[in-house]
PDB file of C-alpha atoms and ligand atoms in Angstrom:
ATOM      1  CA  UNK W   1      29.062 105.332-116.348  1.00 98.00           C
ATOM      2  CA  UNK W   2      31.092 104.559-113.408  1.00 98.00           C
ATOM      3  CA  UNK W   3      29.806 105.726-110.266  1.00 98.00           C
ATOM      4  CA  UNK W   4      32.614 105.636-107.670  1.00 98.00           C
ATOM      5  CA  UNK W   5      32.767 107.166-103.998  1.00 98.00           C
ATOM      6  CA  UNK W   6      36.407 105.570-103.406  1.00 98.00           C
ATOM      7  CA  UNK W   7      39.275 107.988-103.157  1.00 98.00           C
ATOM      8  CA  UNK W   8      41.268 105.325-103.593  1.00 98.00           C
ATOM      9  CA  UNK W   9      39.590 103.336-106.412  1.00 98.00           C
ATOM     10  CA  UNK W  10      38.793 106.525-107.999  1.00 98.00           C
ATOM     11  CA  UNK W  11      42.287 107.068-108.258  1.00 98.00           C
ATOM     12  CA  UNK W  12      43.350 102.803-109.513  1.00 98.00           C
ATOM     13  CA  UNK W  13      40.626 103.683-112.633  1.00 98.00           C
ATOM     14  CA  UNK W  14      42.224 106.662-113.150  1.00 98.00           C
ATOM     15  CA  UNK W  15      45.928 105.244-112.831  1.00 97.00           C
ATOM     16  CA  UNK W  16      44.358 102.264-115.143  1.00 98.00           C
ATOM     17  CA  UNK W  17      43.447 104.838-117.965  1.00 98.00           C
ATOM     18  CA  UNK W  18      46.380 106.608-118.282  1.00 95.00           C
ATOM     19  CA  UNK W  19      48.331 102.799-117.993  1.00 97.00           C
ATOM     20  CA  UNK W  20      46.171 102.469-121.748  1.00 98.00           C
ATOM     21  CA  UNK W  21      47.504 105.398-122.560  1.00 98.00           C
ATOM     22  CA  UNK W  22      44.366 107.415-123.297  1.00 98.00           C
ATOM     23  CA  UNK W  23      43.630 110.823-122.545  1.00 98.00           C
ATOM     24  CA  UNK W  24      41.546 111.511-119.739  1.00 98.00           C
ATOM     25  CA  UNK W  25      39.766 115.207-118.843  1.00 98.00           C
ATOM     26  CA  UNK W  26      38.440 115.690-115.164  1.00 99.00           C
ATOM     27  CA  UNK W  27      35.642 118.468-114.371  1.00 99.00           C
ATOM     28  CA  UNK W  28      35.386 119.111-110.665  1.00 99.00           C
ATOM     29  CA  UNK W  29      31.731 120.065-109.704  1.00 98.00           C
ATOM     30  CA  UNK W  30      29.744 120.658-106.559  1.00 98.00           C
ATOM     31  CA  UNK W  31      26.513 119.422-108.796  1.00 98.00           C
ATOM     32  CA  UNK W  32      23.507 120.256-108.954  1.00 98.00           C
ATOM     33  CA  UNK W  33      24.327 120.793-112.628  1.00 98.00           C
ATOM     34  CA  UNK W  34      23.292 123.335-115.099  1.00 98.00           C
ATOM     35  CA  UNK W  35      24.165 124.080-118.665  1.00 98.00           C
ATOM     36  CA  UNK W  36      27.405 125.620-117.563  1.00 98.00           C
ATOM     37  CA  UNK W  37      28.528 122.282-116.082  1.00 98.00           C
ATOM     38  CA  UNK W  38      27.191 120.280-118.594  1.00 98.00           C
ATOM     39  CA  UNK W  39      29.057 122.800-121.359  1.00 98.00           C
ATOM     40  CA  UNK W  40      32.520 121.576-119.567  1.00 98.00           C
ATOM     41  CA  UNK W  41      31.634 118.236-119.537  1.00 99.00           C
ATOM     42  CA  UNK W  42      30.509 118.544-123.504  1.00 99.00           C
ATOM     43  CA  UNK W  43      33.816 120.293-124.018  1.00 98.00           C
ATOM     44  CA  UNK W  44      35.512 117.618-121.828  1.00 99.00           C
ATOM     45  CA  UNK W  45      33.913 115.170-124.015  1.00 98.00           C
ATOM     46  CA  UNK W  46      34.587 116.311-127.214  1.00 98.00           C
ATOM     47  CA  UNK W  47      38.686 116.626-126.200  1.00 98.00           C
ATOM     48  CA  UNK W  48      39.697 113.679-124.320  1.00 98.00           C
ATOM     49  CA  UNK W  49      39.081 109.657-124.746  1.00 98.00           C
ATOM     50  CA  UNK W  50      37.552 109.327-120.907  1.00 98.00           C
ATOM     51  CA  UNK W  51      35.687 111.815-119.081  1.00 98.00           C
ATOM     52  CA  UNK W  52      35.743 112.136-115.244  1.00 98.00           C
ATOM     53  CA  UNK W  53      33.466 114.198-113.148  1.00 99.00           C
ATOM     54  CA  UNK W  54      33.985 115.357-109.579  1.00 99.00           C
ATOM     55  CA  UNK W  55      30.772 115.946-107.117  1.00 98.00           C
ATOM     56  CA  UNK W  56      31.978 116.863-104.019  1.00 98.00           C
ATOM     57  CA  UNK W  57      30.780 119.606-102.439  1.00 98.00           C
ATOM     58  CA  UNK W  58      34.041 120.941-100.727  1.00 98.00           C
ATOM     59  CA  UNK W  59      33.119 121.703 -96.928  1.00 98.00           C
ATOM     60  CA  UNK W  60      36.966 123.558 -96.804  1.00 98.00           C
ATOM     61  CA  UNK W  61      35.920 126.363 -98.872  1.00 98.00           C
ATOM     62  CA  UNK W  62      32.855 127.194 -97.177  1.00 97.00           C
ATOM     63  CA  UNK W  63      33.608 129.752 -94.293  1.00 96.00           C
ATOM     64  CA  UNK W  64      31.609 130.648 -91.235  1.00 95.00           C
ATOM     65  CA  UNK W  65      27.872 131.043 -91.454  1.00 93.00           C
ATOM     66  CA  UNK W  66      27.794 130.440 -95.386  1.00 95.00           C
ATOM     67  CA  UNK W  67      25.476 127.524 -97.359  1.00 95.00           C
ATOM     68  CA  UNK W  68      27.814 124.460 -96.523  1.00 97.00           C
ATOM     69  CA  UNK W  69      24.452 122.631 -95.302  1.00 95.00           C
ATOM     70  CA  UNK W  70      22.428 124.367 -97.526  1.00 95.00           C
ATOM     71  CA  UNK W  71      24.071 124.175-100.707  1.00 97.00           C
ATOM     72  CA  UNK W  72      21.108 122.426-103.602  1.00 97.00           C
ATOM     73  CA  UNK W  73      22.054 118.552-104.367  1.00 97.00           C
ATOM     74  CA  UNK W  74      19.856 115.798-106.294  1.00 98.00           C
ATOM     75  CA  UNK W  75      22.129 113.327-106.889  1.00 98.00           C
ATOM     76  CA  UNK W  76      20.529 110.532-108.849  1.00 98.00           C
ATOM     77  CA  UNK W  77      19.517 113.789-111.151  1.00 98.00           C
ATOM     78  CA  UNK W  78      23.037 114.893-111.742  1.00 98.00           C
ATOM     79  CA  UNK W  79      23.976 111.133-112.358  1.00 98.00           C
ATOM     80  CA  UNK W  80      21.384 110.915-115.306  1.00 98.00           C
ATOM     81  CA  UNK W  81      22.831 114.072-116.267  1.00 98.00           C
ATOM     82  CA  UNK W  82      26.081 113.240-116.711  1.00 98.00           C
ATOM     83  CA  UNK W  83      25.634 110.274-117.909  1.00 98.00           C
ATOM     84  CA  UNK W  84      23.548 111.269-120.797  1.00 98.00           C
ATOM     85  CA  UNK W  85      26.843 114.185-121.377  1.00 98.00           C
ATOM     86  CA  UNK W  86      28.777 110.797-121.853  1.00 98.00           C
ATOM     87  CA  UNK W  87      30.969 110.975-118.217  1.00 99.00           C
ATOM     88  CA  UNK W  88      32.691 107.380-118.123  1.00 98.00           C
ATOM     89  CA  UNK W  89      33.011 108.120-114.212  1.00 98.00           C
ATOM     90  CA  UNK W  90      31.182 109.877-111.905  1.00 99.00           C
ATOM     91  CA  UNK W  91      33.213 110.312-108.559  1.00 99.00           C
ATOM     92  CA  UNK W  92      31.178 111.421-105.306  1.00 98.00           C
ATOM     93  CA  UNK W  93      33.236 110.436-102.531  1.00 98.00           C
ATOM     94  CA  UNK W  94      31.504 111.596 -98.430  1.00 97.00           C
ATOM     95  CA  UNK W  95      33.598 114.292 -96.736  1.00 95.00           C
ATOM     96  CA  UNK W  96      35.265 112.187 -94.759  1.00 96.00           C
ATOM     97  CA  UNK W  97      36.683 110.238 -96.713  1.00 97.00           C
ATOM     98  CA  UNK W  98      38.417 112.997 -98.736  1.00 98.00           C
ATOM     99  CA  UNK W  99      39.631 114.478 -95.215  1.00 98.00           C
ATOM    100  CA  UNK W 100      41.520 112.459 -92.801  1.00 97.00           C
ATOM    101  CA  UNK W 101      40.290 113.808 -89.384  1.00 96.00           C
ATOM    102  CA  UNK W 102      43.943 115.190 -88.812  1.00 97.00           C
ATOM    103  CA  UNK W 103      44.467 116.684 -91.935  1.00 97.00           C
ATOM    104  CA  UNK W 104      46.961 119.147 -91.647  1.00 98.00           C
ATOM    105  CA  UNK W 105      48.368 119.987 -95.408  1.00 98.00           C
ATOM    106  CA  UNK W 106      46.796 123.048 -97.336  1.00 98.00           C
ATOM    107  CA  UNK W 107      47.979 124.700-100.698  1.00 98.00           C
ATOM    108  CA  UNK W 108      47.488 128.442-100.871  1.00 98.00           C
ATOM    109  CA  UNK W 109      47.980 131.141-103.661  1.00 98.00           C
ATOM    110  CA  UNK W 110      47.955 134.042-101.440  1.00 98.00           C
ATOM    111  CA  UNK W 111      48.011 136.821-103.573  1.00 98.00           C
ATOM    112  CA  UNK W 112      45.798 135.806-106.330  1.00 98.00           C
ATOM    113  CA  UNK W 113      43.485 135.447-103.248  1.00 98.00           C
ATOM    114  CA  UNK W 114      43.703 139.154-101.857  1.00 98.00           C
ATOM    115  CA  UNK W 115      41.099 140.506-103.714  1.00 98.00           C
ATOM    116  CA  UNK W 116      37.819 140.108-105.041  1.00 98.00           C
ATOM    117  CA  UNK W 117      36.150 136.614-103.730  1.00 97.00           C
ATOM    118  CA  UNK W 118      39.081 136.188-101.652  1.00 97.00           C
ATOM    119  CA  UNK W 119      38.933 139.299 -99.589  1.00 97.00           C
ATOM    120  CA  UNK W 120      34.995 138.150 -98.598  1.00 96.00           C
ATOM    121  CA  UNK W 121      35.587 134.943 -97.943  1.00 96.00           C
ATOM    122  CA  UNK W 122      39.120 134.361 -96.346  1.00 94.00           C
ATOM    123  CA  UNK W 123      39.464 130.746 -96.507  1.00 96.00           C
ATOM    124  CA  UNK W 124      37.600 130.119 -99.621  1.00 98.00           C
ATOM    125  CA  UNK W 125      40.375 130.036-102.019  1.00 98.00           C
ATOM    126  CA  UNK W 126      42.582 127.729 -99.509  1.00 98.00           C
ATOM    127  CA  UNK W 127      39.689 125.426 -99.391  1.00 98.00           C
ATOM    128  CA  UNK W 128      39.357 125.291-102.889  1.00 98.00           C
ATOM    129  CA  UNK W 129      42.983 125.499-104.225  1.00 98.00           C
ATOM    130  CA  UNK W 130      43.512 122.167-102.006  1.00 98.00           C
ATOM    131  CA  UNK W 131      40.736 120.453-103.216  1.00 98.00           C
ATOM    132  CA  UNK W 132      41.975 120.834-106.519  1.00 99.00           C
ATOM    133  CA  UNK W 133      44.932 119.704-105.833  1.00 98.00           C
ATOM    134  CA  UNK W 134      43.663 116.724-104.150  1.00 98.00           C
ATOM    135  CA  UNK W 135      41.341 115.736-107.096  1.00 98.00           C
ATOM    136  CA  UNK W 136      44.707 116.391-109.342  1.00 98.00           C
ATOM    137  CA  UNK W 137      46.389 113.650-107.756  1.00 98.00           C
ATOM    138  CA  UNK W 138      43.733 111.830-107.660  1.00 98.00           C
ATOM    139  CA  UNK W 139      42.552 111.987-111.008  1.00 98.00           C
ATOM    140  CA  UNK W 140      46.190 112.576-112.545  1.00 97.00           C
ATOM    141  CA  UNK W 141      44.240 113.812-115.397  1.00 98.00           C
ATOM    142  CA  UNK W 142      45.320 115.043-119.213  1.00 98.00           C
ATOM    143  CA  UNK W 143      43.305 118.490-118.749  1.00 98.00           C
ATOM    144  CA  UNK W 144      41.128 119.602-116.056  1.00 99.00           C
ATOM    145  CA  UNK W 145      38.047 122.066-117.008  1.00 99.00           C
ATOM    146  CA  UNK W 146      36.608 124.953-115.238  1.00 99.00           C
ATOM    147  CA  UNK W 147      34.142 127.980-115.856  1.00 98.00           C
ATOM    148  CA  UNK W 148      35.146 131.840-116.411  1.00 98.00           C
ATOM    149  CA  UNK W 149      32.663 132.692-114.417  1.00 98.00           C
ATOM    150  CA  UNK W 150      34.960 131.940-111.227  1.00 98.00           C
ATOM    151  CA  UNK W 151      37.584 133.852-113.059  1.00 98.00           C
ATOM    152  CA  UNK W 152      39.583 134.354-109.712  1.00 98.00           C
ATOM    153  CA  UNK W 153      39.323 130.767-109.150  1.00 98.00           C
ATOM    154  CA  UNK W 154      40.865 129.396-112.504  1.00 98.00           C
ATOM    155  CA  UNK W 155      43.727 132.294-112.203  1.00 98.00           C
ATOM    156  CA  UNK W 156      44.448 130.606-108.843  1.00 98.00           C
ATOM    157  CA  UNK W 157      44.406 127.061-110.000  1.00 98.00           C
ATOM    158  CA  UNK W 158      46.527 127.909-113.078  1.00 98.00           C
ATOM    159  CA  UNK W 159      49.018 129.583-110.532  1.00 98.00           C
ATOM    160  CA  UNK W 160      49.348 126.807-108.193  1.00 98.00           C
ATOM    161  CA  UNK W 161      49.612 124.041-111.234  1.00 98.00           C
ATOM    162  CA  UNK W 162      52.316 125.914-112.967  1.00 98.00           C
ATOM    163  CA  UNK W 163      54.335 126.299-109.211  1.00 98.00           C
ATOM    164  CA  UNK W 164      54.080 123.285-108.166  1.00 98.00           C
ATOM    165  CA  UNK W 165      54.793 121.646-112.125  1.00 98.00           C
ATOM    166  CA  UNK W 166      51.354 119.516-111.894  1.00 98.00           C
ATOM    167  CA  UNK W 167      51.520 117.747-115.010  1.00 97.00           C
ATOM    168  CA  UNK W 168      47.722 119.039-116.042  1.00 98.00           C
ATOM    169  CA  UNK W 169      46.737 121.503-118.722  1.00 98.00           C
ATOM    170  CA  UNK W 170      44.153 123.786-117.518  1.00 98.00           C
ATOM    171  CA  UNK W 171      41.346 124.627-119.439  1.00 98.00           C
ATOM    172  CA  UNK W 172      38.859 128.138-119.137  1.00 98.00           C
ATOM    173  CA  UNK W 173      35.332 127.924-120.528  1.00 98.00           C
ATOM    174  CA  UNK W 174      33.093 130.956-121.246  1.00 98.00           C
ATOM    175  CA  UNK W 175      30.318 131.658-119.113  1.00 98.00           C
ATOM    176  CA  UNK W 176      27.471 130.169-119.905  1.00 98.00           C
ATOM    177  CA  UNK W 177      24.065 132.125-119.570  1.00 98.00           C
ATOM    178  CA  UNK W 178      20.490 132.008-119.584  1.00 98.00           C
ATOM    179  CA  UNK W 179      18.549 133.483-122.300  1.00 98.00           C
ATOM    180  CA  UNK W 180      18.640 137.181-120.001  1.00 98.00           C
ATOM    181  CA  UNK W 181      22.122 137.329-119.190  1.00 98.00           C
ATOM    182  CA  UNK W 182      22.332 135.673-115.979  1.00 98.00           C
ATOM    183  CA  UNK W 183      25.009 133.713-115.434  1.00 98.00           C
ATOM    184  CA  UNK W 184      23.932 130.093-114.404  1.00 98.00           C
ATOM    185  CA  UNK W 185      24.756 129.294-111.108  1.00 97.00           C
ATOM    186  CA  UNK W 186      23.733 126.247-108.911  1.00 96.00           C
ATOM    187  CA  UNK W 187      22.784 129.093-106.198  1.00 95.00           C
ATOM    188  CA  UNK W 188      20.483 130.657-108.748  1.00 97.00           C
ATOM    189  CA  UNK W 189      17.913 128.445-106.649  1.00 97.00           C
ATOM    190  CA  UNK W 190      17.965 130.480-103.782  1.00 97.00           C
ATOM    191  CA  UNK W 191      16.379 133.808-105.996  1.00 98.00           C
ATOM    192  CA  UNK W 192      12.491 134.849-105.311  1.00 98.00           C
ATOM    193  CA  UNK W 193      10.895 135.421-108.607  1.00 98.00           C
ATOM    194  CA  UNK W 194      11.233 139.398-107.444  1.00 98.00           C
ATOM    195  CA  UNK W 195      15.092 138.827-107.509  1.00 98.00           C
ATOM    196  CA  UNK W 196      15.096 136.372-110.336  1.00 98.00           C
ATOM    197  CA  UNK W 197      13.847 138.974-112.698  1.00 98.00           C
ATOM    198  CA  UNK W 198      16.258 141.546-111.450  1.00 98.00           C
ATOM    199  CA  UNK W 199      19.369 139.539-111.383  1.00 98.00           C
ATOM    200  CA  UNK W 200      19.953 140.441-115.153  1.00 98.00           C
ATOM    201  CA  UNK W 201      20.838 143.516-114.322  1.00 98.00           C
ATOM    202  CA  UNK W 202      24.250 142.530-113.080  1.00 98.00           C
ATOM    203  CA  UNK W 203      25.164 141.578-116.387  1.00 98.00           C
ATOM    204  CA  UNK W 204      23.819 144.398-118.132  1.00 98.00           C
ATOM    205  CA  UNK W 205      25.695 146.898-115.955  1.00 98.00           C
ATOM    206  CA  UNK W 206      28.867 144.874-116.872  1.00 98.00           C
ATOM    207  CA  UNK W 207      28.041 145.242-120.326  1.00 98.00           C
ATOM    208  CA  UNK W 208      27.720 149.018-120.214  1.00 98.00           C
ATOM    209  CA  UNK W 209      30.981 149.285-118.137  1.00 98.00           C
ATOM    210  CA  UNK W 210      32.499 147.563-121.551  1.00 97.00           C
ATOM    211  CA  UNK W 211      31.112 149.858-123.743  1.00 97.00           C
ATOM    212  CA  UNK W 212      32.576 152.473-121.977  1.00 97.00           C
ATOM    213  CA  UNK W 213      36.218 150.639-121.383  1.00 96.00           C
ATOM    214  CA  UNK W 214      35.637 150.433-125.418  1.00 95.00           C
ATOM    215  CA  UNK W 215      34.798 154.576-125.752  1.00 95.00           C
ATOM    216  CA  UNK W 216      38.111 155.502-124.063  1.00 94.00           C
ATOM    217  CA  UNK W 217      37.539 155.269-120.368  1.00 96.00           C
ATOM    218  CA  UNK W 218      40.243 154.075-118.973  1.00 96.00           C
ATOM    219  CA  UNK W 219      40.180 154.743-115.310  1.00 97.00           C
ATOM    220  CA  UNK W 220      39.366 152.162-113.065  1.00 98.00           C
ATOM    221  CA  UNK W 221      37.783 154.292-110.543  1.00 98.00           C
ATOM    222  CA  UNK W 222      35.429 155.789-113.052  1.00 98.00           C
ATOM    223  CA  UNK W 223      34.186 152.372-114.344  1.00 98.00           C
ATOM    224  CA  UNK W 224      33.482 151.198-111.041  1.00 98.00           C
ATOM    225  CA  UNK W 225      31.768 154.303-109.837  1.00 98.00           C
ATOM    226  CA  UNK W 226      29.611 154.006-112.963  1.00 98.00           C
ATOM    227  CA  UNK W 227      28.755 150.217-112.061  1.00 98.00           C
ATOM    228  CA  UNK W 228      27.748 151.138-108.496  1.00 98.00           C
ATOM    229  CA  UNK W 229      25.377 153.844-109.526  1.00 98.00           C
ATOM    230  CA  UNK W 230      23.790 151.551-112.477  1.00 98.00           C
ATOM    231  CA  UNK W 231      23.440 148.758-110.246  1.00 98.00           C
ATOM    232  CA  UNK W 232      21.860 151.643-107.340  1.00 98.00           C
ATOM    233  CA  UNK W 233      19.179 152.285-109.732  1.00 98.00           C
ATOM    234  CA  UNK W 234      18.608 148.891-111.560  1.00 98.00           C
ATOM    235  CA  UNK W 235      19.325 146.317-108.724  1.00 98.00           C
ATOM    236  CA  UNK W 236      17.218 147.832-105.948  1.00 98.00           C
ATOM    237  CA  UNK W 237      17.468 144.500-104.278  1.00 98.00           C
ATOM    238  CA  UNK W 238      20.581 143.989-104.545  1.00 98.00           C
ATOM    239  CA  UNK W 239      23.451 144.826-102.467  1.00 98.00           C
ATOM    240  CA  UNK W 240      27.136 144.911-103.497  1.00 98.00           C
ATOM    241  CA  UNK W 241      30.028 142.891-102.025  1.00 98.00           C
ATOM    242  CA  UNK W 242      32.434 144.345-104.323  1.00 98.00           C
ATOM    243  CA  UNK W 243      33.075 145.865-107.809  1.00 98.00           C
ATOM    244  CA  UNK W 244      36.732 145.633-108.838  1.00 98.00           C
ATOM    245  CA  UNK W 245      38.842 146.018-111.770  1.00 98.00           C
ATOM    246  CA  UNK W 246      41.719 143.493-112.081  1.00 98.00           C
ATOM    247  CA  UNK W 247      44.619 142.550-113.417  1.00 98.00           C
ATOM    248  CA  UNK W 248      43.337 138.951-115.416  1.00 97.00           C
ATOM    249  CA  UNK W 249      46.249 137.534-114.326  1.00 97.00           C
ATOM    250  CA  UNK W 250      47.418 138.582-111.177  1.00 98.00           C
ATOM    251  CA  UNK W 251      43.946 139.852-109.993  1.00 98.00           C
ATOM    252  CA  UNK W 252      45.511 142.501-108.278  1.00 98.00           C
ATOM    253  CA  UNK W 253      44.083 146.016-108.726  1.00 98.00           C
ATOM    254  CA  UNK W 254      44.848 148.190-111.691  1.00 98.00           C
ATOM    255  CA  UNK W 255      44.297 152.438-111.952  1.00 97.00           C
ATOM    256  CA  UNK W 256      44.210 152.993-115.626  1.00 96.00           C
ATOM    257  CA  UNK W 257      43.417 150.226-118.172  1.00 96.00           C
ATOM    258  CA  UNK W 258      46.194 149.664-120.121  1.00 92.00           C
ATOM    259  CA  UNK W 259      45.355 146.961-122.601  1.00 89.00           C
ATOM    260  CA  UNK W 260      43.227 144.462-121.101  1.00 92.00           C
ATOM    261  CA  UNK W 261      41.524 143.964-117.851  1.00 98.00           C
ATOM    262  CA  UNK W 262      38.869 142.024-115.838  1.00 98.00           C
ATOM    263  CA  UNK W 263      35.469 143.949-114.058  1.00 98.00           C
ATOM    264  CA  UNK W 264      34.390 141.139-111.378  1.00 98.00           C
ATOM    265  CA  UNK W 265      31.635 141.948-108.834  1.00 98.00           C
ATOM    266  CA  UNK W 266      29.444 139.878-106.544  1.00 98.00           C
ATOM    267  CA  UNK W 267      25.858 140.300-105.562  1.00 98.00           C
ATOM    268  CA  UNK W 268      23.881 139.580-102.336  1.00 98.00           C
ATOM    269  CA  UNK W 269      20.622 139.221-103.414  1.00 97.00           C
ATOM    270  CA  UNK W 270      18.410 137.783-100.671  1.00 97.00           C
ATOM    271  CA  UNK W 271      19.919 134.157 -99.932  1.00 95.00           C
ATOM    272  CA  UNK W 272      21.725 133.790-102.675  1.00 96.00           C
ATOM    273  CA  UNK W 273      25.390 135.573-103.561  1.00 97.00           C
ATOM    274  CA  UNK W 274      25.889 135.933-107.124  1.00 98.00           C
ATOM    275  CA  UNK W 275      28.895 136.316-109.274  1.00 98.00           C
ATOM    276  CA  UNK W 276      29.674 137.596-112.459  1.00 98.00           C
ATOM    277  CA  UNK W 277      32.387 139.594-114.411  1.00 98.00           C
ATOM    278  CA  UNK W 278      33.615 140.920-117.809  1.00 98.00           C
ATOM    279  CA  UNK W 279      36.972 141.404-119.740  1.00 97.00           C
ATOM    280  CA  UNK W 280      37.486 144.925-120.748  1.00 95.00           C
ATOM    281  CA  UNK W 281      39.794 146.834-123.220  1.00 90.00           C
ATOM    282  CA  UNK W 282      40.151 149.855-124.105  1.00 87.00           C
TER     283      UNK W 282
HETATM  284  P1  LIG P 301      30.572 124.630-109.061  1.00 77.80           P
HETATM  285  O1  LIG P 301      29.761 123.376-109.083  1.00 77.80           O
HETATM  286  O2  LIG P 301      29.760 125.866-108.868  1.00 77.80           O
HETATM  287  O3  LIG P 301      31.763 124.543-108.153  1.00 77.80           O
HETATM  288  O4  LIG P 301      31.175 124.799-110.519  1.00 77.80           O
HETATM  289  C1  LIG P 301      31.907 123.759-111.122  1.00 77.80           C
HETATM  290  C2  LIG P 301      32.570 124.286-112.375  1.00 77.80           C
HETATM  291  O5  LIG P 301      31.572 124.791-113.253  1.00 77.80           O
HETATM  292  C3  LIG P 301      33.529 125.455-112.101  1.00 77.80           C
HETATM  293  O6  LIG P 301      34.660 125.332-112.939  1.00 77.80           O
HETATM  294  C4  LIG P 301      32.706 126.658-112.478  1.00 77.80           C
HETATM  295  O7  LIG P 301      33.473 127.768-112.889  1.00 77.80           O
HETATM  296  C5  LIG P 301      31.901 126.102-113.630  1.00 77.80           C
HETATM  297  N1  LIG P 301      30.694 126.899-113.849  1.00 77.80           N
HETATM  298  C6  LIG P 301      29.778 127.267-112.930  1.00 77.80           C
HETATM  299  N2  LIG P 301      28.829 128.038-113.496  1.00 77.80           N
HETATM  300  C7  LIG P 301      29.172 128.171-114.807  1.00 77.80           C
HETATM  301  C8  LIG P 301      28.600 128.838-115.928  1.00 77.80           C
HETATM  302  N3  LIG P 301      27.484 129.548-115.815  1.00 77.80           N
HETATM  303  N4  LIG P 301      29.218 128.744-117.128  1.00 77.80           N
HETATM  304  C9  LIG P 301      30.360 128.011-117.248  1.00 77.80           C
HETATM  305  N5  LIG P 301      30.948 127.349-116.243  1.00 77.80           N
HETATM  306  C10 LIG P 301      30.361 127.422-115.043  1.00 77.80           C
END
């Protein structure tokens, strides 16, 4: 494996394997992997001839008194990692050398970002939808791979790839959990063992909210009401952000459940800010 830090000769290896004309899969990270990054790197694996994996941990997306200097990193642990997923190169570039001091030139997808993640943290989905891009050009990639757990992320990024004809094909893996339910997240770190062994709960609720999408409730309001007073009573220390039900697509609110939709919520529990969410139908 490859370990480059290079923007630029991240971007003459990457130029050099589509020159061969193989097919090349990038997965952007902020490390500290898990089995949900490692899952897109198997998948990444598995579909393309040469695997490249981002580990940059993006400080554009991180707003005002959030865990920029916080966030967890062990680098030479994520490099065995990947390398033992089979990544052919590892790219971990410094801030600075991914943002010219007067950068000026920012992609948004404002109304995928009015809701949701996007409403609590206003520049998050800027930050993150020109990162993307950046590591796009960089990578000029055959398919890029991200979670479902950052559903509103991947609806933005397929967005802005389709607008602005970025000649990637965007690929949307399932959650993956641990053995109770709780989605893995790098920030899963941050948890006492108190809120460790609550944090399942978030999923469960979502699960009930299903089951009741699947019985024939169809309004939104109703679900969500039902998800606030479960979570009341089995998340204790918890504390909402939000609980919405979306449009999958659009992520814009919907009233009645027509068909499909998306139940996303977010968590503050103690340090940590956790995410989760679940496709209904009714
Ligand atoms: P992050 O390092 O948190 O920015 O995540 C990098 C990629 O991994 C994103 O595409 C995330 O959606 C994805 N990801 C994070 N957690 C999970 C998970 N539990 N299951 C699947 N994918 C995940």
């Amino acid at each position: 494996m490859d370990v480059t830090t290079n923007p630029k000769d991240f971007q003459k290896q990457c130029l050099s394997l589509r020159g061969q004309g193989l097919t090349t899969a990038l997965v952007p990270t902020m490390g500290y992997f898990h089995q949900g990054h490692l899952s897109l790197m198997d998948y990444a694996r598995e579909n393309a001839d040469k695997v490249m994996v981002s580990l940059f941990v993006n400080p554009s997306q991180f707003g005002p008194g959030e865990d920029l200097d916080k966030y967890p990193h062990d680098f030479e642990r994520d490099a065995g990692l990947a390398q033992k997923h089979g990544v052919d190169i590892l790219f971990a570039p410094q801030a600075d050398s991914m943002y010219e001091k007067d950068h000026e030139t920012w992609v948004e997808v404002p109304r995928l970002a009015e809701h949701l993640c996007g409403k609590s943290r206003p520049v998050h989905f800027r930050g993150v939808a020109t990162i993307v891009t950046k590591l796009l050009m960089l990578a000029l990639p055959t398919m890029a791979v991200f979670g479902k757990k950052d559903w509103q992320q991947l609806a933005i990024i397929k967005r802005m790839v389709r607008d602005l004809n970025i000649p990637v094909r965007i690929e949307g893996r399932p959650i993956f959990r641990e053995d109770d339910g709780l989605a893995m997240s790098s920030r899963n770190v941050y948890l006492t063992e108190e809120e460790r062994a609550q944090a399942p709960a978030i999923r469960k609720g979502l699960l009930k909210i299903r089951d009741m999408a699947a019985a024939g409730e169809k309004n939104a309001k109703a679900l969500m009401q039902s998800l606030e007073k479960i979570y009341a009573e089995t998340l204790p220390l918890g504390r909402t952000d939000y609980i919405n039900v979306v449009d999958s697509e659009s992520i814009q609110p919907v009233d009645e459940i027509t068909g499909k939709a998306l139940i996303a919520v977010a968590v503050f529990m103690g340090k940590a800010r956790l995410i989760d969410n679940c496709l209904i139908e009714v």
